[in-house]
Amino acid sequence: MTSWLQRQRKQTLLDLSSEAGLKQDDELKKDDIVDALDAYLQRNQTRLARNATFEPYYGARRTPYKTAGRPSGGSGVTSDEGEMKSVVRGRGRRATKVKQEVEDTHGVASSPPAQESNSPVPNITTTTSATSVLLKRTPARSAIRRQSQLPPSPADVADLAEYETSQIYAGLSELYTFSGIPETIEHLRDLCSSVTGVQMAFMCLESLALQREVLPWEYITCTGPISWLGGLNINFYFPNLWHVLEPGFWFPTLLWGITSLAFPSLMAYFFNLSIHDVKRHGARVSVARYPVDPLTFNVVKALSTYIIYGQGWAADVIGPMTVAQVSNAMYGGYRGVLIGCYVCILACLYDAAQRK
């Protein structure tokens, strides 16, 4: 009934709708879901009444069994059919029936002996036969109940499989959301979609290339032939950290750090083109969008790279071997560093044009 449906929660109503084969939108109100589900259950009563899930609904819709009126005390001995109905109906009627039989026995005691000998026999026979009928019919009810727990049709089996699949997908989606992976991906995307992200990408490439040159990786061990990879051997390498204690590591690292990081950052801090005036509380103050201007940073970096590595300026002071080692370590040589600077300059100009 509608009252039973009204007592259910909205998510329970949606699950009942899916169980019945009725598609409903999650954005609907609860009253609309109840009305639609009630109408659908009434139309499909023949098919869904055997489903154990909807037994409370269809059980509430059945009309209660009306008991017959209690027989009067002066009616005498009842018929066999009346005793059959009295025994089958319930325990509450049995006590009344026994009382009536006792009264009838006392009433018949004054009758002729022929009636006294014949009167109890039909009662005992009728009671025994009614009890046997009741015992025979009881297993049929349990069999029907077991049958109602089975899927009534292949369509219901398909709906049940679809419902279970949707529950699995919903659980996986919740697990993916609770893991924090979507927030991490969004944060990484926001970082890479900025001028700072583009600049950091090129700086990581340069530092990785220099590390492979000044801190070489040496062979450690191998896994041996792997059968499921066609006998392939996987070798493991690790950087030799003992080179950190040698001058061959620090001279190239310091040269790259000065020309590509320290000197351009110092110039970009003082020659910051992102500073602009804003009004705060009626006063004009200067605010810098970037503490280190990325446009100035890449211009100074490109100039220092071209002068030091391209023209060999101050190679006698620094050491021609150190300059050549840093230049050869970069992807594409010093020209690869210049290309990275040009890309970052274009990113700065594009970002400034979008803000205008």
Short mmCIF file of C-alpha atoms in Angstrom, two decimals:
data_model
loop_
_atom_site.label_atom_id
_atom_site.label_comp_id
_atom_site.label_asym_id
_atom_site.label_seq_id
_atom_site.Cartn_x
_atom_site.Cartn_y
_atom_site.Cartn_z
CA MET A 1 0.00 0.00 0.00
CA THR A 2 0.94 3.61 -0.33
CA SER A 3 1.30 3.94 3.46
CA TRP A 4 3.93 1.17 3.49
CA LEU A 5 5.79 2.88 0.65
CA GLN A 6 5.62 6.25 2.44
CA ARG A 7 7.46 4.78 5.42
CA GLN A 8 10.44 3.81 3.26
CA ARG A 9 13.42 6.05 2.60
CA LYS A 10 14.02 7.56 -0.79
CA GLN A 11 17.03 5.33 -1.55
CA THR A 12 15.02 2.28 -0.48
CA LEU A 13 12.22 3.33 -2.84
CA LEU A 14 14.71 3.63 -5.69
CA ASP A 15 16.05 0.15 -4.89
CA LEU A 16 12.50 -1.23 -4.83
CA SER A 17 11.82 0.41 -8.20
CA SER A 18 14.93 -1.21 -9.66
CA GLU A 19 13.88 -4.56 -8.19
CA ALA A 20 10.44 -4.23 -9.78
CA GLY A 21 11.91 -3.20 -13.15
CA LEU A 22 10.80 0.44 -13.00
CA LYS A 23 13.37 3.08 -13.97
CA GLN A 24 13.12 6.27 -11.89
CA ASP A 25 15.29 9.36 -11.76
CA ASP A 26 17.20 10.11 -8.55
CA GLU A 27 16.21 13.79 -8.78
CA LEU A 28 12.48 13.07 -8.40
CA LYS A 29 10.75 13.90 -5.14
CA LYS A 30 9.83 11.13 -2.76
CA ASP A 31 6.08 11.59 -3.27
CA ASP A 32 6.43 11.29 -7.04
CA ILE A 33 8.52 8.14 -6.63
CA VAL A 34 5.91 6.66 -4.27
CA ASP A 35 3.02 7.43 -6.65
CA ALA A 36 4.81 5.99 -9.68
CA LEU A 37 5.91 2.86 -7.82
CA ASP A 38 2.45 2.30 -6.32
CA ALA A 39 0.80 2.52 -9.73
CA TYR A 40 3.40 0.20 -11.25
CA LEU A 41 2.99 -2.40 -8.49
CA GLN A 42 -0.79 -2.37 -8.94
CA ARG A 43 -0.48 -2.91 -12.69
CA ASN A 44 2.03 -5.75 -12.29
CA GLN A 45 0.50 -7.44 -9.26
CA THR A 46 0.28 -10.82 -10.99
CA ARG A 47 4.02 -10.90 -11.69
CA LEU A 48 5.40 -9.16 -8.60
CA ALA A 49 3.14 -10.67 -5.93
CA ARG A 50 5.34 -13.78 -5.94
CA ASN A 51 8.47 -11.72 -5.21
CA ALA A 52 9.44 -11.93 -1.52
CA THR A 53 10.59 -8.28 -1.58
CA PHE A 54 7.04 -7.01 -2.12
CA GLU A 55 5.28 -9.36 0.32
CA PRO A 56 4.70 -6.49 2.85
CA TYR A 57 3.10 -4.39 0.11
CA TYR A 58 0.74 -7.01 -1.30
CA GLY A 59 0.11 -8.53 2.13
CA ALA A 60 -1.24 -5.18 3.36
CA ARG A 61 -3.55 -4.94 0.35
CA ARG A 62 -5.30 -8.29 1.03
CA THR A 63 -8.72 -8.19 2.75
CA PRO A 64 -8.65 -9.79 6.24
CA TYR A 65 -10.47 -13.10 6.57
CA LYS A 66 -13.92 -12.60 8.06
CA THR A 67 -14.79 -15.11 10.79
CA ALA A 68 -18.24 -16.57 10.98
CA GLY A 69 -20.58 -15.65 13.79
CA ARG A 70 -20.57 -17.66 16.99
CA PRO A 71 -23.43 -20.23 17.06
CA SER A 72 -26.19 -19.86 19.65
CA GLY A 73 -26.30 -22.06 22.71
CA GLY A 74 -29.70 -23.60 21.97
CA SER A 75 -28.95 -24.79 18.45
CA GLY A 76 -28.07 -28.33 19.54
CA VAL A 77 -25.51 -30.50 17.74
CA THR A 78 -23.70 -28.80 14.81
CA SER A 79 -23.25 -30.39 11.39
CA ASP A 80 -20.08 -32.03 10.04
CA GLU A 81 -19.36 -29.10 7.73
CA GLY A 82 -19.52 -26.59 10.59
CA GLU A 83 -17.09 -28.63 12.64
CA MET A 84 -14.71 -28.82 9.68
CA LYS A 85 -14.62 -25.00 9.40
CA SER A 86 -14.29 -24.59 13.17
CA VAL A 87 -11.26 -26.86 13.37
CA VAL A 88 -9.46 -25.35 10.36
CA ARG A 89 -9.84 -21.72 11.39
CA GLY A 90 -7.69 -21.47 14.52
CA ARG A 91 -7.00 -22.35 18.07
CA GLY A 92 -9.32 -19.67 19.40
CA ARG A 93 -12.28 -21.42 17.76
CA ARG A 94 -11.27 -24.85 19.03
CA ALA A 95 -11.95 -24.01 22.68
CA THR A 96 -15.42 -22.76 21.79
CA LYS A 97 -16.08 -25.89 19.76
CA VAL A 98 -15.09 -28.19 22.63
CA LYS A 99 -17.35 -26.27 24.98
CA GLN A 100 -20.24 -26.62 22.56
CA GLU A 101 -19.62 -30.35 22.21
CA VAL A 102 -19.66 -30.79 26.01
CA GLU A 103 -22.94 -28.91 26.25
CA ASP A 104 -24.38 -30.98 23.43
CA THR A 105 -23.25 -34.17 25.16
CA HIS A 106 -25.07 -33.17 28.36
CA GLY A 107 -28.14 -32.24 26.32
CA VAL A 108 -28.20 -35.57 24.51
CA ALA A 109 -27.71 -37.59 27.72
CA SER A 110 -31.48 -37.55 28.32
CA SER A 111 -32.21 -38.90 24.82
CA PRO A 112 -32.59 -42.58 23.87
CA PRO A 113 -29.54 -44.86 23.99
CA ALA A 114 -29.40 -45.14 20.24
CA GLN A 115 -28.71 -41.44 19.87
CA GLU A 116 -26.15 -41.50 22.71
CA SER A 117 -24.13 -44.19 21.01
CA ASN A 118 -24.18 -42.55 17.59
CA SER A 119 -23.61 -38.89 18.54
CA PRO A 120 -19.87 -38.77 19.48
CA VAL A 121 -18.70 -40.84 16.52
CA PRO A 122 -19.29 -38.24 13.77
CA ASN A 123 -17.64 -35.54 15.89
CA ILE A 124 -14.45 -37.56 16.41
CA THR A 125 -14.29 -38.60 12.78
CA THR A 126 -14.88 -35.08 11.52
CA THR A 127 -12.24 -33.61 13.86
CA THR A 128 -9.67 -36.22 12.82
CA SER A 129 -10.32 -35.70 9.13
CA ALA A 130 -10.13 -31.92 9.47
CA THR A 131 -6.84 -32.16 11.36
CA SER A 132 -5.40 -34.46 8.72
CA VAL A 133 -6.46 -32.03 5.98
CA LEU A 134 -4.81 -29.20 7.89
CA LEU A 135 -1.58 -31.18 8.27
CA LYS A 136 -1.58 -32.10 4.62
CA ARG A 137 -2.02 -28.50 3.47
CA THR A 138 0.68 -27.01 5.71
CA PRO A 139 3.67 -28.22 3.61
CA ALA A 140 2.06 -26.73 0.52
CA ARG A 141 2.32 -23.26 2.07
CA SER A 142 6.04 -23.68 2.82
CA ALA A 143 6.60 -24.92 -0.73
CA ILE A 144 4.86 -21.85 -2.13
CA ARG A 145 6.96 -19.66 0.14
CA ARG A 146 10.16 -21.30 -1.09
CA GLN A 147 8.97 -20.88 -4.65
CA SER A 148 8.26 -17.18 -4.09
CA GLN A 149 11.91 -16.62 -3.11
CA LEU A 150 13.08 -17.68 -6.57
CA PRO A 151 13.19 -15.19 -9.48
CA PRO A 152 9.78 -15.30 -11.17
CA SER A 153 11.06 -14.74 -14.71
CA PRO A 154 14.27 -14.29 -16.77
CA ALA A 155 13.54 -10.57 -16.98
CA ASP A 156 13.72 -10.32 -13.19
CA VAL A 157 17.02 -12.22 -13.22
CA ALA A 158 18.40 -9.71 -15.74
CA ASP A 159 17.14 -6.81 -13.62
CA LEU A 160 18.76 -8.31 -10.53
CA ALA A 161 22.08 -8.73 -12.35
CA GLU A 162 21.89 -5.15 -13.61
CA TYR A 163 21.16 -3.90 -10.10
CA GLU A 164 24.10 -5.80 -8.60
CA THR A 165 26.39 -4.49 -11.35
CA SER A 166 25.30 -0.92 -10.68
CA GLN A 167 25.99 -1.42 -6.97
CA ILE A 168 29.51 -2.65 -7.74
CA TYR A 169 30.18 0.34 -10.00
CA ALA A 170 28.83 2.69 -7.31
CA GLY A 171 31.17 1.14 -4.73
CA LEU A 172 34.18 1.49 -7.01
CA SER A 173 33.25 5.11 -7.74
CA GLU A 174 33.03 5.89 -4.02
CA LEU A 175 36.38 4.20 -3.40
CA TYR A 176 37.96 6.23 -6.22
CA THR A 177 36.52 9.44 -4.76
CA PHE A 178 37.62 8.71 -1.18
CA SER A 179 41.17 7.87 -2.31
CA GLY A 180 41.85 11.53 -3.15
CA ILE A 181 43.03 10.77 -6.67
CA PRO A 182 40.59 13.20 -8.40
CA GLU A 183 41.71 16.11 -6.19
CA THR A 184 45.37 15.31 -6.81
CA ILE A 185 44.85 15.17 -10.57
CA GLU A 186 42.99 18.51 -10.56
CA HIS A 187 45.73 20.15 -8.48
CA LEU A 188 48.45 18.81 -10.79
CA ARG A 189 46.50 20.03 -13.82
CA ASP A 190 46.16 23.53 -12.36
CA LEU A 191 49.89 23.61 -11.64
CA CYS A 192 50.88 22.46 -15.13
CA SER A 193 48.47 24.94 -16.76
CA SER A 194 50.43 27.94 -15.49
CA VAL A 195 53.64 29.72 -16.42
CA THR A 196 55.27 28.35 -13.28
CA GLY A 197 54.37 24.80 -14.30
CA VAL A 198 55.89 25.19 -17.77
CA GLN A 199 59.05 26.69 -16.27
CA MET A 200 59.37 23.88 -13.72
CA ALA A 201 59.01 21.24 -16.44
CA PHE A 202 62.01 22.57 -18.39
CA MET A 203 64.06 23.00 -15.21
CA CYS A 204 63.42 19.35 -14.28
CA LEU A 205 64.54 18.20 -17.73
CA GLU A 206 67.79 20.17 -17.46
CA SER A 207 68.56 18.94 -13.94
CA LEU A 208 67.86 15.33 -14.93
CA ALA A 209 70.15 15.59 -17.94
CA LEU A 210 72.94 17.10 -15.82
CA GLN A 211 72.51 14.45 -13.13
CA ARG A 212 73.00 11.67 -15.67
CA GLU A 213 76.29 13.30 -16.66
CA VAL A 214 77.88 14.18 -13.31
CA LEU A 215 76.37 11.31 -11.28
CA PRO A 216 76.47 8.26 -13.56
CA TRP A 217 74.34 5.23 -12.88
CA GLU A 218 76.15 1.94 -12.35
CA TYR A 219 75.01 -1.63 -12.76
CA ILE A 220 73.91 -3.39 -9.54
CA THR A 221 72.19 -6.67 -10.38
CA CYS A 222 69.71 -8.35 -12.72
CA THR A 223 66.66 -10.53 -12.29
CA GLY A 224 67.79 -13.33 -14.56
CA PRO A 225 65.73 -14.78 -17.40
CA ILE A 226 61.99 -14.31 -16.87
CA SER A 227 59.92 -17.03 -18.54
CA TRP A 228 56.70 -15.04 -18.94
CA LEU A 229 58.69 -12.23 -20.61
CA GLY A 230 60.31 -14.53 -23.14
CA GLY A 231 63.54 -15.02 -21.18
CA LEU A 232 64.21 -11.26 -20.87
CA ASN A 233 66.73 -10.07 -18.28
CA ILE A 234 65.92 -6.90 -16.29
CA ASN A 235 69.00 -4.98 -15.14
CA PHE A 236 68.96 -2.63 -12.16
CA TYR A 237 71.09 0.54 -11.99
CA PHE A 238 71.70 3.04 -9.21
CA PRO A 239 73.60 6.36 -9.16
CA ASN A 240 77.09 6.19 -7.70
CA LEU A 241 76.85 8.59 -4.76
CA TRP A 242 80.60 8.55 -4.20
CA HIS A 243 80.92 11.05 -7.06
CA VAL A 244 79.29 13.67 -4.80
CA LEU A 245 82.59 13.92 -2.94
CA GLU A 246 84.56 14.70 -6.11
CA PRO A 247 85.14 18.10 -7.81
CA GLY A 248 83.83 16.63 -11.07
CA PHE A 249 80.35 16.73 -9.56
CA TRP A 250 80.36 20.18 -7.95
CA PHE A 251 81.96 22.28 -10.73
CA PRO A 252 79.36 21.45 -13.43
CA THR A 253 76.50 21.60 -10.90
CA LEU A 254 77.50 25.04 -9.61
CA LEU A 255 78.00 26.37 -13.14
CA TRP A 256 74.55 25.22 -14.25
CA GLY A 257 72.97 26.49 -11.00
CA ILE A 258 74.45 29.97 -11.49
CA THR A 259 73.68 30.38 -15.20
CA SER A 260 70.24 28.74 -15.21
CA LEU A 261 68.84 29.48 -11.75
CA ALA A 262 70.63 31.89 -9.41
CA PHE A 263 71.64 34.74 -11.73
CA PRO A 264 68.32 34.81 -13.73
CA SER A 265 66.32 34.72 -10.45
CA LEU A 266 68.29 37.65 -9.03
CA MET A 267 67.73 39.76 -12.14
CA ALA A 268 64.03 38.79 -12.34
CA TYR A 269 63.48 39.82 -8.73
CA PHE A 270 64.73 43.37 -9.28
CA PHE A 271 63.48 43.79 -12.86
CA ASN A 272 59.98 42.53 -12.09
CA LEU A 273 57.62 43.55 -14.89
CA SER A 274 54.59 42.01 -13.15
CA ILE A 275 54.42 44.79 -10.53
CA HIS A 276 51.34 46.99 -10.89
CA ASP A 277 49.54 49.56 -8.74
CA VAL A 278 46.27 48.75 -6.99
CA LYS A 279 44.01 50.69 -4.64
CA ARG A 280 43.65 49.43 -1.09
CA HIS A 281 41.66 51.38 1.47
CA GLY A 282 41.92 54.53 -0.62
CA ALA A 283 45.71 54.27 -1.07
CA ARG A 284 47.69 53.08 -4.09
CA VAL A 285 50.16 50.29 -3.41
CA SER A 286 52.46 48.28 -5.67
CA VAL A 287 51.73 44.57 -5.92
CA ALA A 288 53.78 41.97 -7.82
CA ARG A 289 51.93 39.08 -9.36
CA TYR A 290 55.10 36.95 -9.30
CA PRO A 291 57.91 37.38 -6.75
CA VAL A 292 60.29 36.51 -9.61
CA ASP A 293 59.12 37.73 -13.01
CA PRO A 294 59.11 34.68 -15.35
CA LEU A 295 59.55 36.80 -18.48
CA THR A 296 62.70 38.51 -17.17
CA PHE A 297 63.94 35.19 -15.78
CA ASN A 298 63.86 33.43 -19.16
CA VAL A 299 65.32 36.39 -21.05
CA VAL A 300 68.31 36.58 -18.69
CA LYS A 301 68.69 32.79 -18.72
CA ALA A 302 68.74 32.69 -22.53
CA LEU A 303 71.38 35.45 -22.66
CA SER A 304 73.64 33.84 -20.05
CA THR A 305 73.33 30.41 -21.71
CA TYR A 306 74.24 31.79 -25.12
CA ILE A 307 77.19 33.83 -23.78
CA ILE A 308 78.69 31.13 -21.52
CA TYR A 309 78.04 27.94 -23.50
CA GLY A 310 77.62 29.26 -27.02
CA GLN A 311 80.37 31.87 -27.19
CA GLY A 312 82.70 30.35 -24.56
CA TRP A 313 82.95 33.61 -22.60
CA ALA A 314 85.02 33.25 -19.38
CA ALA A 315 85.93 29.70 -20.34
CA ASP A 316 89.51 30.34 -19.22
CA VAL A 317 88.29 31.25 -15.71
CA ILE A 318 85.66 28.54 -15.37
CA GLY A 319 87.45 25.84 -17.28
CA PRO A 320 86.73 24.75 -20.85
CA MET A 321 86.16 21.13 -19.75
CA THR A 322 83.47 22.14 -17.27
CA VAL A 323 81.70 24.34 -19.84
CA ALA A 324 81.79 21.57 -22.43
CA GLN A 325 80.57 19.00 -19.90
CA VAL A 326 77.49 21.05 -18.97
CA SER A 327 76.72 21.95 -22.58
CA ASN A 328 76.99 18.35 -23.77
CA ALA A 329 74.88 17.07 -20.87
CA MET A 330 71.81 19.08 -21.92
CA TYR A 331 69.31 17.58 -24.35
CA GLY A 332 70.23 19.20 -27.67
CA GLY A 333 73.21 21.01 -26.15
CA TYR A 334 72.95 24.64 -25.13
CA ARG A 335 70.50 25.18 -28.01
CA GLY A 336 68.05 22.90 -26.22
CA VAL A 337 68.22 25.23 -23.21
CA LEU A 338 67.57 28.22 -25.50
CA ILE A 339 64.51 26.51 -26.98
CA GLY A 340 63.16 25.96 -23.48
CA CYS A 341 63.63 29.66 -22.72
CA TYR A 342 61.77 30.64 -25.89
CA VAL A 343 58.83 28.40 -25.01
CA CYS A 344 58.63 29.90 -21.51
CA ILE A 345 58.73 33.44 -22.96
CA LEU A 346 55.81 32.59 -25.25
CA ALA A 347 53.90 31.19 -22.26
CA CYS A 348 54.50 34.43 -20.34
CA LEU A 349 53.26 36.57 -23.23
CA TYR A 350 50.19 34.37 -23.68
CA ASP A 351 49.38 34.55 -19.97
CA ALA A 352 49.74 38.35 -19.98
CA ALA A 353 47.52 38.66 -23.06
CA GLN A 354 44.77 36.61 -21.39
CA ARG A 355 44.74 38.90 -18.37
CA LYS A 356 44.29 42.06 -20.36
#
